[in-house]
XYZ file of C-alpha atoms in Angstrom:
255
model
C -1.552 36.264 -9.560
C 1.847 36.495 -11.488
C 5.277 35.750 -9.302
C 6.097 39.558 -10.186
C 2.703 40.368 -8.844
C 3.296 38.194 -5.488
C 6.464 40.154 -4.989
C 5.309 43.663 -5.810
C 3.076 42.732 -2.708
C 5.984 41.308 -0.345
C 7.891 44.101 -1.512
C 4.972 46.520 -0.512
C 4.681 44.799 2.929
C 7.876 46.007 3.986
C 8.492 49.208 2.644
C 4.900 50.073 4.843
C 6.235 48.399 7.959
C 9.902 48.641 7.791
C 9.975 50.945 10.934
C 7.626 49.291 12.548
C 8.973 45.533 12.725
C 12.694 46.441 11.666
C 12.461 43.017 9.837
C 15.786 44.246 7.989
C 17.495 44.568 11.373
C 16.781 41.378 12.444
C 17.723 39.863 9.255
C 19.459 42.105 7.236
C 21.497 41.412 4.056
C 24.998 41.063 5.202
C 27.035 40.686 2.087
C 29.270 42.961 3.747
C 29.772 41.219 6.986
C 32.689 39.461 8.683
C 29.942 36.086 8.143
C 29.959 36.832 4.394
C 31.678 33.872 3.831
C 29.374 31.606 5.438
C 25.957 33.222 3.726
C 27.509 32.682 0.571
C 28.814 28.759 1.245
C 24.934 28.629 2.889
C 23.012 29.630 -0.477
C 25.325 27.673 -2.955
C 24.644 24.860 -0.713
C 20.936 25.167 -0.406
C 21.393 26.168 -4.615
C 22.914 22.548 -5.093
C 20.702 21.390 -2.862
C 17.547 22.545 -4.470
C 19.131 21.849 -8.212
C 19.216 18.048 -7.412
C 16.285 17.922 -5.958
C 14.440 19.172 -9.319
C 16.810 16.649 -11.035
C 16.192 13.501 -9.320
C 11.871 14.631 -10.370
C 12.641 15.315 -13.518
C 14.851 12.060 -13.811
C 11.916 9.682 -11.702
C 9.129 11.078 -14.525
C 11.757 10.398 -17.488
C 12.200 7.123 -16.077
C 8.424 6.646 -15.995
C 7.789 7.339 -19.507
C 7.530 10.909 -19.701
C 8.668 12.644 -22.730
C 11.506 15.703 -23.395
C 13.367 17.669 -25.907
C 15.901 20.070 -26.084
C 15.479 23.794 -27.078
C 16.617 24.425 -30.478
C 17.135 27.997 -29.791
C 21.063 27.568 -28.891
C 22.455 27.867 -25.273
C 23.036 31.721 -25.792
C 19.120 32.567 -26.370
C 17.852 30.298 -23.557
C 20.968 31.604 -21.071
C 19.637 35.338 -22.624
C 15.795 35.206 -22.610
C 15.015 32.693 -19.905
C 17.798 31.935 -17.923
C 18.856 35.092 -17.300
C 15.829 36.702 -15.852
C 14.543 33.688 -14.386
C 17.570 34.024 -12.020
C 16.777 38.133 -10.870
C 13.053 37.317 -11.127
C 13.443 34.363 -8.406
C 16.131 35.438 -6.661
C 14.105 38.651 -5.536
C 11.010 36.979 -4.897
C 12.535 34.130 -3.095
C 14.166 36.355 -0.898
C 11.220 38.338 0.093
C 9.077 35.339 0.510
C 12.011 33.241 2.904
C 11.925 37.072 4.755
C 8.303 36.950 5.063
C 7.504 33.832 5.880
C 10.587 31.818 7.245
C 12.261 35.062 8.760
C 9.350 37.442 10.264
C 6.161 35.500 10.265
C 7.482 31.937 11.816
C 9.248 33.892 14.394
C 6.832 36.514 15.496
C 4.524 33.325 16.178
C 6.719 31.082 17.374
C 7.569 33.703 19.982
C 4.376 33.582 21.524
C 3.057 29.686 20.505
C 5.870 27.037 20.180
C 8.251 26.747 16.617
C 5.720 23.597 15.058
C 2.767 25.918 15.695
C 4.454 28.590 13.981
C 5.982 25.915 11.282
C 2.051 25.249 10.805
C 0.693 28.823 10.352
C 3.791 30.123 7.991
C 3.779 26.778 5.881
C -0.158 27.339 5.546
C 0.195 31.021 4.858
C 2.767 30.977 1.852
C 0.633 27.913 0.528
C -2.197 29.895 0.612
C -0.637 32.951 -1.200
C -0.710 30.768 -4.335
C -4.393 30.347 -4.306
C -4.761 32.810 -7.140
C -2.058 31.261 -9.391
C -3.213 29.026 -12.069
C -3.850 25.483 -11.581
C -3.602 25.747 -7.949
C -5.711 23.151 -6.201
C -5.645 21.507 -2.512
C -2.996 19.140 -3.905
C -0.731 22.365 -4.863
C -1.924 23.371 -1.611
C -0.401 20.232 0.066
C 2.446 20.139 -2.136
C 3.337 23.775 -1.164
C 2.516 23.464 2.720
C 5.242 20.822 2.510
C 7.502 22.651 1.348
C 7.332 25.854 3.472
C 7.662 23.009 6.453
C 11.139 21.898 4.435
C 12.115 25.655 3.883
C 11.865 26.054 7.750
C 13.828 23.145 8.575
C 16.346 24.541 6.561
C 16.545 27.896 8.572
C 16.472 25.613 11.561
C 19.785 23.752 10.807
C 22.063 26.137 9.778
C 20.809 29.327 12.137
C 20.286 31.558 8.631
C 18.137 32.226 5.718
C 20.494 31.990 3.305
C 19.947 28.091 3.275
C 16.316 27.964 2.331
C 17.045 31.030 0.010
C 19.585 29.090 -1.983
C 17.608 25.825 -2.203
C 13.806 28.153 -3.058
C 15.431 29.944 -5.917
C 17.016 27.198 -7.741
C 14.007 24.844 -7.066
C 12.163 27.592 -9.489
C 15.150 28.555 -11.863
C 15.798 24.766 -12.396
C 12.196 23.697 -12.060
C 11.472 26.323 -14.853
C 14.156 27.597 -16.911
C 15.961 23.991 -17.164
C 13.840 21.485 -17.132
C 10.619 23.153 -18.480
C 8.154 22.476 -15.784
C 5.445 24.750 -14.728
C 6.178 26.862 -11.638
C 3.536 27.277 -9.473
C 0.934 27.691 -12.475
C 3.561 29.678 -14.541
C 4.551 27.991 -17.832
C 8.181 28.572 -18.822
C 8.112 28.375 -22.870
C 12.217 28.842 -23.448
C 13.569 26.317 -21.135
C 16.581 24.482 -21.903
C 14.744 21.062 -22.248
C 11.167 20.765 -22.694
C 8.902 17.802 -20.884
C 6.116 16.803 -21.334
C 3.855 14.440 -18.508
C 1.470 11.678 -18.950
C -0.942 10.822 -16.694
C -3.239 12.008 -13.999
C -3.017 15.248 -12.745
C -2.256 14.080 -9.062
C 0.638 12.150 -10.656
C 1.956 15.268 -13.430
C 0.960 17.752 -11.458
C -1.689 19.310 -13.735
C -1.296 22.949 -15.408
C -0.087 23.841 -11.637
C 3.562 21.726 -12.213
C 5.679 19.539 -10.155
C 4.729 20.639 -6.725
C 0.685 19.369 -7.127
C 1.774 16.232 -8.194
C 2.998 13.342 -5.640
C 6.616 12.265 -6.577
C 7.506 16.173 -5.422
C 5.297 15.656 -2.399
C 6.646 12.202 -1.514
C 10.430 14.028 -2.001
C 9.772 16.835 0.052
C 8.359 14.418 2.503
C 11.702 12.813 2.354
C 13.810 15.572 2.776
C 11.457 16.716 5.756
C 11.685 13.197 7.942
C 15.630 13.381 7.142
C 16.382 16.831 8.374
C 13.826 16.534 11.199
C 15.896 13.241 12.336
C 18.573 15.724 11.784
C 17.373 18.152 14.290
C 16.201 15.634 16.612
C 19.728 14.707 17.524
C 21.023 18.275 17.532
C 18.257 18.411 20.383
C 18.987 15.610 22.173
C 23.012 16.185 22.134
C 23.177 19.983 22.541
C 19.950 21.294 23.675
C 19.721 23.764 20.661
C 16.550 22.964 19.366
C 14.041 21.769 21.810
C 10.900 19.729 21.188
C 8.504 22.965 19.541
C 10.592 25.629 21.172
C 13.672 25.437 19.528
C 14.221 29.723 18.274
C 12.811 31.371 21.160
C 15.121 33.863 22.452
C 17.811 33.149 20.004
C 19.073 35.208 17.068
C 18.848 34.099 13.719
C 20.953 35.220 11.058
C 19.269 36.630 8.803
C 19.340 37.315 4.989
């Protein structure tokens, strides 16, 4: 299933139940709101955020013998037939999917379970709506589990999706449109640099890119322990997030 197909479907899942679970109410898209400000600082960060951390994979398999080459094409093709609709393309599906699975799903069951049980059944869930894309395997599986736990995290810290939608769409553009991986099974064939991977598939990542292979899993890993170090002080100093019940009855804001 293509990443236009996987949003056609997101996209199709609200427009059916927009009434019913006034998901846009709850997080709406407030580009015109008095926080407009913050949203914005929010995605740039998570942007940056997400941009490095395809940069310091890309630089660990460069420094481990992997091969690369620039596009020959000129900036100005690659900015006009990759770049440029890479950026719309994930933008749009990145925000659906952080709506879906960050925004309504974790906390419809975290509002009856406890926020790691709901952590659990989103990360597992957007995982699992990969299963059709090309290459996937139970190490994309893994590697995409871990980072639905990281995108959560995210939403955790700074009370918003913007965060985990800033960091999920340049993860892809970058991943993709930069550095020439696969993204999630989709091969990118007029990125700015083009790389090539040695080795094992549990090492490369296979046909499925980055995310099946275990330097991205060991990084997301990473980012997880930090930020849940993170939160476990916030917890301890403040009471804001308690130990698996730390968005009940609290307002998130939204996308």
């Amino acid at each position: 299933m293509s990443r236009i197909g996987q949003l056609l479907g997101i996209l199709s899942f609200f427009i059916v139940w927009y009434k019913k679970i006034t998901i846009f109410e709850e997080f709406a898209l407030p580009l015109y709101a008095p926080k407009m400000k913050r949203h914005l600082w929010l995605a740039l960060s998570g942007a940056i955020l997400g941009l490095l951390s395809i940069s310091v994979i890309f630089l660990i398999y460069i420094g481990n013998d992997a091969k690369y080459q620039f596009n020959d094409n000129g900036v100005i093709h690659w900015f006009a037939i990759s770049l440029l609709p890479a950026i719309i393309v994930h933008f749009c599906v990145c925000v659906s999917e952080e709506l879906l699975f960050r925004g309504y799903i974790l906390s419809k069951v975290e509002q009856i379970t406890t926020f790691t049980v709901g952590n659990a059944v989103q990360s597992i869930l957007f995982s699992l709506t990969h299963w059709f894309n090309f290459g996937f395997s139970w190490k994309s599986f893994v590697g995409l589990v871990l980072f639905g736990w990281l995108m959560a995290y995210l939403r955790i810290l700074s009370r918003s999706l913007w965060l985990p939608v800033g960091f999920h769409a340049l993860w892809n553009i970058s991943q993709g449109s930069i550095f020439g991986f696969a993204v999630s099974g989709t091969a990118e064939k007029n990125s700015l640099i083009r790389v090539h991977i040695g080795g094992p598939e549990w090492w490369s990542g296979g046909a499925f890119g980055p995310e099946a292979g275990i330097v991205s899993m060991v990084w997301l890993f990473l980012l997880i322990l930090i930020l849940g170090f993170v939160l476990w002080i916030q917890s301890n100093k403040a009471g804001v997030v308690s130990s698996g019940k730390s968005m009940k009855g609290e307002r998130v804001e939204g996308v």
